[in-house]
Short mmCIF file of C-alpha atoms in Angstrom, two decimals:
data_model
loop_
_atom_site.label_atom_id
_atom_site.label_comp_id
_atom_site.label_asym_id
_atom_site.label_seq_id
_atom_site.Cartn_x
_atom_site.Cartn_y
_atom_site.Cartn_z
CA MET A 1 16.67 114.87 -36.10
CA LYS A 2 19.14 112.22 -34.50
CA LYS A 3 16.23 109.68 -33.90
CA TRP A 4 14.95 110.46 -36.94
CA LEU A 5 18.04 109.63 -39.03
CA ILE A 6 18.62 106.42 -36.83
CA ALA A 7 15.00 105.12 -37.70
CA SER A 8 15.72 106.07 -41.40
CA ALA A 9 19.02 103.93 -41.39
CA LEU A 10 17.23 100.98 -39.66
CA LEU A 11 14.40 101.05 -42.25
CA PHE A 12 17.04 101.46 -44.91
CA GLY A 13 18.85 98.36 -43.37
CA GLN A 14 15.88 96.13 -43.07
CA GLY A 15 15.11 97.06 -46.85
CA PHE A 16 18.13 96.12 -48.03
CA ALA A 17 18.19 93.14 -46.29
CA GLN A 18 14.83 92.18 -47.46
CA GLN A 19 15.80 92.72 -51.14
CA ASN A 20 18.89 90.58 -50.45
CA LEU A 21 17.07 87.85 -49.03
CA SER A 22 14.18 87.98 -52.03
CA GLU A 23 17.31 87.99 -54.32
CA LEU A 24 18.79 85.06 -52.59
CA GLN A 25 15.56 83.10 -52.53
CA ASN A 26 14.98 83.49 -56.54
CA GLU A 27 18.50 82.23 -57.16
CA TYR A 28 17.85 79.43 -54.37
CA GLN A 29 14.83 78.50 -56.43
CA ASN A 30 16.84 78.81 -59.79
CA ALA A 31 19.43 76.43 -58.44
CA LEU A 32 17.30 73.84 -57.42
CA LYS A 33 16.26 73.44 -61.09
CA THR A 34 19.62 73.95 -62.87
CA ALA A 35 22.58 73.19 -60.51
CA PRO A 36 23.83 69.86 -59.00
CA LYS A 37 23.19 69.65 -55.47
CA THR A 38 26.78 69.40 -53.86
CA THR A 39 28.92 71.39 -51.42
CA GLY A 40 31.39 71.82 -54.79
CA ASN A 41 29.10 73.39 -57.26
CA THR A 42 29.79 77.14 -57.43
CA THR A 43 26.39 78.22 -57.45
CA TRP A 44 25.67 76.28 -54.09
CA LYS A 45 28.81 77.55 -52.88
CA SER A 46 27.75 81.27 -53.71
CA LEU A 47 24.36 80.54 -52.01
CA MET A 48 25.66 79.13 -48.80
CA ASP A 49 28.44 82.05 -48.46
CA ARG A 50 25.78 84.53 -49.11
CA VAL A 51 23.14 83.07 -46.63
CA GLU A 52 25.41 82.89 -44.20
CA GLU A 53 26.48 86.69 -44.46
CA LEU A 54 22.68 87.54 -44.17
CA LYS A 55 22.30 85.22 -41.37
CA ASN A 56 24.90 87.32 -39.50
CA GLN A 57 23.39 90.59 -40.46
CA THR A 58 19.47 90.11 -39.93
CA PRO A 59 18.79 86.33 -38.51
CA THR A 60 15.23 86.25 -39.29
CA PRO A 61 13.00 83.41 -39.53
CA GLU A 62 13.10 83.44 -43.18
CA VAL A 63 16.83 83.69 -43.46
CA LEU A 64 17.28 80.91 -41.17
CA ARG A 65 14.88 78.72 -42.82
CA LEU A 66 16.43 79.58 -46.16
CA ARG A 67 19.81 78.73 -44.76
CA ALA A 68 18.51 75.37 -43.52
CA ASN A 69 17.15 74.29 -46.68
CA ILE A 70 20.26 75.28 -48.58
CA TYR A 71 22.36 72.68 -46.41
CA SER A 72 20.05 70.08 -46.28
CA ASP A 73 19.89 70.26 -50.35
CA VAL A 74 23.63 69.71 -50.52
CA LYS A 75 23.55 67.41 -47.70
CA TRP A 76 25.94 69.05 -45.62
CA TRP A 77 24.00 67.10 -42.69
CA ILE A 78 26.09 68.52 -39.54
CA LYS A 79 25.62 72.14 -40.96
CA ALA A 80 21.88 71.18 -41.81
CA LYS A 81 21.69 69.81 -38.10
CA THR A 82 22.74 73.26 -36.70
CA ALA A 83 20.62 75.41 -39.18
CA TRP A 84 17.71 73.65 -38.24
CA GLU A 85 18.43 74.03 -34.69
CA ASP A 86 18.87 77.94 -35.24
CA PHE A 87 15.31 78.17 -37.13
CA GLN A 88 13.38 75.83 -34.71
CA LYS A 89 14.43 78.55 -31.76
CA VAL A 90 12.60 81.34 -33.74
CA GLY A 91 10.27 79.90 -36.00
CA ASN A 92 7.56 76.85 -36.18
CA LEU A 93 8.92 73.95 -38.42
CA SER A 94 6.18 72.52 -40.74
CA ALA A 95 6.03 69.01 -41.26
CA ASP A 96 8.19 68.71 -44.14
CA GLU A 97 10.62 70.78 -42.40
CA LYS A 98 10.85 68.56 -39.34
CA LYS A 99 11.32 65.48 -41.58
CA ARG A 100 14.37 67.76 -43.09
CA TYR A 101 15.65 68.01 -39.78
CA SER A 102 15.10 64.63 -38.97
CA GLU A 103 16.78 63.43 -42.21
CA ALA A 104 19.78 65.46 -41.32
CA LEU A 105 19.90 63.57 -37.98
CA HIS A 106 19.41 60.39 -39.45
CA ASN A 107 22.26 60.64 -42.00
CA LEU A 108 24.88 61.97 -38.95
CA ALA A 109 23.58 58.66 -36.90
CA PHE A 110 24.00 56.38 -40.03
CA THR A 111 27.63 57.99 -40.35
CA ALA A 112 28.36 57.24 -36.82
CA ALA A 113 27.39 53.68 -36.64
CA HIS A 114 28.84 52.63 -40.33
CA ARG A 115 32.27 54.59 -40.06
CA ASN A 116 35.31 52.52 -39.85
CA GLU A 117 35.65 52.80 -36.08
CA PRO A 118 31.60 53.25 -35.19
CA ASN A 119 30.32 55.17 -32.35
CA LEU A 120 27.16 53.45 -31.75
CA GLN A 121 26.48 55.77 -28.70
CA GLU A 122 26.47 58.77 -31.12
CA ALA A 123 24.42 57.14 -33.56
CA LEU A 124 21.90 56.32 -30.91
CA GLN A 125 21.86 59.82 -29.60
CA TYR A 126 21.35 61.26 -33.21
CA ALA A 127 18.77 58.73 -33.97
CA LYS A 128 16.72 59.28 -30.79
CA GLN A 129 16.98 63.31 -31.69
CA ALA A 130 15.72 62.36 -35.24
CA ILE A 131 12.73 60.32 -33.59
CA GLU A 132 11.88 63.37 -31.22
CA VAL A 133 11.59 65.61 -33.92
CA THR A 134 9.55 63.40 -36.53
CA PRO A 135 8.00 60.33 -34.24
CA ASP A 136 7.31 58.51 -37.45
CA TYR A 137 10.35 59.02 -39.58
CA TYR A 138 10.74 55.39 -40.59
CA PRO A 139 14.44 55.56 -41.62
CA ALA A 140 15.50 56.67 -37.98
CA ARG A 141 13.20 54.26 -36.02
CA TYR A 142 15.01 51.48 -38.22
CA LEU A 143 18.69 52.79 -37.45
CA LEU A 144 17.58 52.84 -33.73
CA ALA A 145 16.31 49.26 -33.77
CA GLU A 146 19.79 48.32 -35.80
CA THR A 147 21.90 50.27 -33.38
CA TYR A 148 20.39 48.78 -30.37
CA GLN A 149 20.88 45.23 -32.11
CA ASP A 150 24.56 46.16 -32.53
CA LEU A 151 24.89 47.27 -28.66
CA GLY A 152 23.63 44.06 -27.64
CA ASP A 153 20.71 45.70 -25.93
CA TYR A 154 18.18 43.04 -26.89
CA SER A 155 15.23 44.38 -24.88
CA ASN A 156 15.11 47.82 -26.53
CA ALA A 157 16.18 46.24 -30.01
CA LYS A 158 13.00 44.40 -29.91
CA ASN A 159 10.50 47.26 -29.11
CA ALA A 160 12.52 49.37 -31.43
CA TRP A 161 11.87 46.44 -34.00
CA LYS A 162 8.40 46.87 -32.88
CA GLU A 163 8.05 50.53 -33.38
CA VAL A 164 9.34 49.83 -37.07
CA LEU A 165 6.46 47.56 -37.68
CA ASP A 166 3.68 50.06 -36.05
CA ILE A 167 4.82 52.15 -39.07
CA ASN A 168 5.34 49.63 -41.55
CA PRO A 169 3.76 45.99 -40.79
CA THR A 170 5.46 44.43 -43.93
CA ASP A 171 8.80 44.96 -43.07
CA SER A 172 10.24 41.45 -43.28
CA LYS A 173 13.69 42.57 -41.70
CA ALA A 174 11.67 43.84 -38.36
CA GLN A 175 9.31 40.89 -38.38
CA TYR A 176 12.43 38.69 -38.65
CA PHE A 177 14.36 40.29 -36.14
CA VAL A 178 11.40 40.39 -33.35
CA ASN A 179 11.31 36.67 -34.12
CA VAL A 180 15.00 36.01 -33.64
CA GLY A 181 15.86 38.49 -31.23
CA ASP A 182 15.71 36.13 -28.25
CA ARG A 183 17.70 33.38 -29.82
CA LEU A 184 20.17 36.09 -30.89
CA SER A 185 20.67 37.40 -27.21
CA ARG A 186 22.31 34.08 -26.23
CA PHE A 187 25.35 34.72 -28.33
CA GLY A 188 26.60 38.16 -27.39
CA PRO A 189 27.39 41.73 -29.43
CA GLU A 190 30.03 40.45 -31.38
CA VAL A 191 27.85 37.97 -32.98
CA ASN A 192 24.95 39.87 -32.98
CA GLN A 193 26.58 43.04 -34.96
CA ALA A 194 28.13 40.76 -37.44
CA PHE A 195 24.83 38.88 -38.24
CA VAL A 196 22.57 42.13 -38.23
CA ARG A 197 25.10 44.06 -40.75
CA GLY A 198 25.29 40.80 -42.71
CA TYR A 199 21.33 40.54 -42.93
CA SER A 200 21.22 44.19 -43.89
CA ALA A 201 23.78 43.69 -46.57
CA TYR A 202 22.00 40.75 -47.80
CA SER A 203 18.60 42.65 -47.79
CA GLU A 204 20.41 45.54 -50.02
CA ASN A 205 21.58 42.43 -52.40
CA GLN A 206 25.35 43.15 -51.45
CA LYS A 207 25.81 39.37 -51.46
CA THR A 208 29.71 39.28 -51.18
CA GLU A 209 29.46 41.53 -48.34
CA ALA A 210 26.86 39.86 -46.44
CA LEU A 211 28.71 36.34 -47.12
CA ASN A 212 31.76 37.49 -45.61
CA LEU A 213 29.58 38.82 -42.47
CA PHE A 214 27.66 35.66 -42.38
CA LYS A 215 31.04 33.84 -42.23
CA LYS A 216 32.20 36.14 -39.49
CA THR A 217 28.99 35.36 -37.50
CA THR A 218 29.61 31.51 -37.59
CA GLU A 219 33.11 32.06 -36.73
CA LEU A 220 32.16 33.92 -33.51
CA GLY A 221 28.98 31.97 -32.89
CA PRO A 222 29.59 28.40 -34.28
CA GLU A 223 26.12 27.11 -32.34
CA PHE A 224 24.07 30.19 -34.15
CA THR A 225 21.87 28.06 -36.42
CA GLU A 226 20.64 31.41 -38.24
CA GLY A 227 23.97 32.46 -38.85
CA TRP A 228 24.58 29.17 -40.57
CA ARG A 229 21.28 29.10 -42.44
CA TYR A 230 22.17 32.65 -43.95
CA TYR A 231 25.72 31.72 -44.79
CA ALA A 232 24.50 28.80 -46.46
CA ARG A 233 21.89 30.17 -48.73
CA THR A 234 23.89 33.53 -49.47
CA ALA A 235 26.79 31.15 -50.78
CA PHE A 236 24.19 29.09 -52.77
CA GLU A 237 23.04 32.30 -54.31
CA LEU A 238 26.57 33.42 -55.25
CA GLY A 239 27.11 29.79 -56.79
CA ASP A 240 29.71 28.99 -54.00
CA VAL A 241 28.59 25.48 -53.86
CA LYS A 242 31.19 24.36 -51.75
CA ALA A 243 30.68 26.83 -49.13
CA ALA A 244 27.11 26.22 -49.20
CA LEU A 245 27.32 22.22 -48.79
CA ALA A 246 29.57 23.08 -45.29
CA GLY A 247 26.86 25.56 -44.33
CA TYR A 248 24.00 23.10 -44.79
CA GLN A 249 26.05 20.31 -43.34
CA LYS A 250 26.43 22.19 -39.96
CA LEU A 251 23.15 23.48 -39.93
CA SER A 252 21.74 19.90 -40.15
CA GLU A 253 24.01 19.11 -37.36
CA LEU A 254 22.70 21.73 -35.17
CA GLU A 255 18.99 21.35 -36.22
CA GLY A 256 18.66 17.85 -37.17
CA GLN A 257 17.22 17.01 -40.54
CA THR A 258 14.00 18.98 -40.98
CA PRO A 259 12.38 18.73 -44.05
CA GLU A 260 13.95 22.31 -44.95
CA ASN A 261 17.33 21.23 -43.97
CA THR A 262 17.30 17.92 -46.12
CA TYR A 263 16.03 19.59 -49.07
CA TRP A 264 18.66 22.06 -49.19
CA LEU A 265 21.47 19.79 -48.04
CA ASN A 266 20.48 17.25 -50.88
CA TYR A 267 20.42 20.13 -53.11
CA ALA A 268 24.11 21.20 -52.27
CA THR A 269 25.07 17.67 -52.27
CA GLU A 270 23.83 17.09 -55.84
CA ALA A 271 25.27 20.49 -56.72
CA SER A 272 28.68 19.52 -55.59
CA GLN A 273 28.33 16.44 -57.61
CA TYR A 274 27.11 17.74 -61.13
CA GLY A 275 27.41 21.38 -61.02
CA LEU A 276 25.06 24.03 -59.74
CA GLU A 277 23.56 24.94 -62.97
CA ALA A 278 23.03 20.99 -64.07
CA VAL A 279 21.07 20.64 -60.66
CA LYS A 280 19.12 23.79 -61.47
CA ALA A 281 17.92 22.81 -64.89
CA TYR A 282 17.25 19.26 -63.39
CA ARG A 283 14.91 20.71 -60.55
CA SER A 284 13.27 22.89 -62.90
CA GLY A 285 12.43 20.27 -65.24
CA TYR A 286 11.03 18.53 -62.67
CA THR A 287 8.62 21.38 -61.63
CA ALA A 288 7.79 21.69 -65.40
CA TYR A 289 6.78 17.54 -65.33
CA GLN A 290 4.62 18.48 -62.08
CA GLN A 291 2.99 21.45 -64.03
CA LYS A 292 2.39 18.70 -66.88
CA ASN A 293 4.59 20.54 -69.22
CA LEU A 294 6.15 17.79 -70.99
CA LYS A 295 7.92 19.62 -73.55
CA GLY A 296 9.56 22.24 -71.35
CA ALA A 297 10.72 19.46 -68.99
CA GLU A 298 12.27 17.17 -71.82
CA SER A 299 14.20 20.28 -72.76
CA LEU A 300 15.29 20.93 -69.12
CA PHE A 301 16.49 17.29 -68.49
CA LYS A 302 18.32 17.43 -71.60
CA GLN A 303 19.88 20.56 -70.83
CA ALA A 304 21.04 19.27 -67.50
CA THR A 305 22.43 15.88 -68.95
CA THR A 306 24.39 18.19 -71.49
CA LEU A 307 25.85 20.14 -68.33
CA SER A 308 26.60 16.86 -66.48
CA PRO A 309 26.78 14.12 -68.56
CA ASN A 310 27.21 11.74 -65.62
CA TYR A 311 24.06 13.15 -63.87
CA GLN A 312 22.13 9.65 -63.88
CA LYS A 313 18.65 10.94 -62.47
CA ALA A 314 18.39 13.35 -65.26
CA TRP A 315 19.12 10.92 -67.82
CA ALA A 316 16.08 8.71 -66.07
CA TRP A 317 13.73 11.54 -66.13
CA LEU A 318 14.42 12.59 -69.63
CA GLY A 319 13.73 8.68 -70.69
CA ARG A 320 10.53 9.24 -68.64
CA VAL A 321 9.16 12.48 -70.08
CA ARG A 322 10.02 10.95 -73.78
CA TYR A 323 8.34 7.51 -73.08
CA GLU A 324 5.17 9.53 -71.98
CA GLN A 325 5.18 11.80 -75.34
CA LYS A 326 5.79 8.16 -77.15
CA ASN A 327 9.10 9.22 -78.49
CA TYR A 328 10.09 5.42 -77.63
CA SER A 329 13.58 5.73 -79.55
CA GLY A 330 14.43 8.78 -77.72
CA ALA A 331 13.28 7.08 -74.40
CA VAL A 332 15.36 4.19 -75.11
CA GLN A 333 18.51 6.25 -75.55
CA ALA A 334 18.22 8.40 -72.26
CA TYR A 335 17.01 5.14 -70.35
CA MET A 336 20.38 3.69 -71.71
CA GLN A 337 22.26 6.09 -70.26
CA ALA A 338 20.46 6.15 -67.05
CA VAL A 339 21.18 2.16 -66.64
CA THR A 340 24.81 2.35 -67.54
CA LEU A 341 25.56 5.12 -64.81
CA ASP A 342 23.43 3.02 -62.18
CA PRO A 343 22.79 -0.72 -63.24
CA GLU A 344 20.63 -1.03 -59.76
CA ASP A 345 18.27 1.55 -61.40
CA ASP A 346 15.43 -0.93 -61.63
CA SER A 347 13.05 1.58 -62.70
CA SER A 348 15.11 2.56 -65.74
CA GLU A 349 15.70 -1.00 -66.60
CA TYR A 350 12.17 -1.71 -66.51
CA TYR A 351 11.04 1.04 -68.82
CA LEU A 352 14.14 0.68 -71.11
CA LYS A 353 12.61 -2.67 -71.96
CA LEU A 354 9.19 -1.24 -72.54
CA ALA A 355 10.86 1.45 -74.74
CA LYS A 356 12.45 -1.07 -77.01
CA ASN A 357 9.38 -3.31 -77.40
CA ARG A 358 7.47 -0.22 -78.54
CA LYS A 359 10.02 1.36 -80.81
#
């Protein structure tokens, strides 16, 4: 009689627990559709409280799976990590569940690496765990490479970037750091960390933050050419012509007058004299001229002279495109400005005379 009562109680308890689980699973599905996935939302708070209570009563694989999914959905990463660990002890994770487990580990790694006082060893540990769970989990592979780079472990960083490329051969950042890693290795972890973070900010279009980090890179490693290159490039893109000019001047000192350095140094020099927008208009006009778009080129050269009335080259080219369109009076006007600004411009002087004769 006693054994029967115990068995009946157990069966009743199991049935009650199964009913609670079914109700909780239904409410979970509704919450996915209707409630914001945050720890502060009352619906999700209720789900978390009740799944914890059910887990303490009957920690079946189904309960533990639901618990892990709930914590992953609200992005409570440390709880999600523990919950997936608990489930893994009693059940087999599907491919999707492994990715959710790796996502939690990756986010813990990211937090460790990017808090005010980073713990890079902790970040490394979590990233490795994420990869153990899901070997092809791209974000964890990426963070692992970045963390090795920050630590100044250049050999492991290079290997980790290569593994990123195995997953995504088109990843430009991984390609870049595989190639630049040997050069970076000569400047130490502080330069490395500043540059890697600057490059990440630049890749994410956070240009102001990137500029500050590249500036720090040049201060810590004044001979590191890539730091100057990206400092100048980012400054240019932010419209800081003075910083861009200083960057390209230093880069030219370190690398010499390569075609690329000469192009950008000239660009920055002109921008400092005539203004960045005027130089952009002028160079766009020259591109339009090369494409035989004379009307477009004329409009852009005119824009450049309006933005910067002392821009002699823009006046000379404005005269040229007008002359080629047989607008000789307009050509005379433009060439006269060019010659006034630079009396030694023999070409403009010559075409000014031709245009006057054809008016």
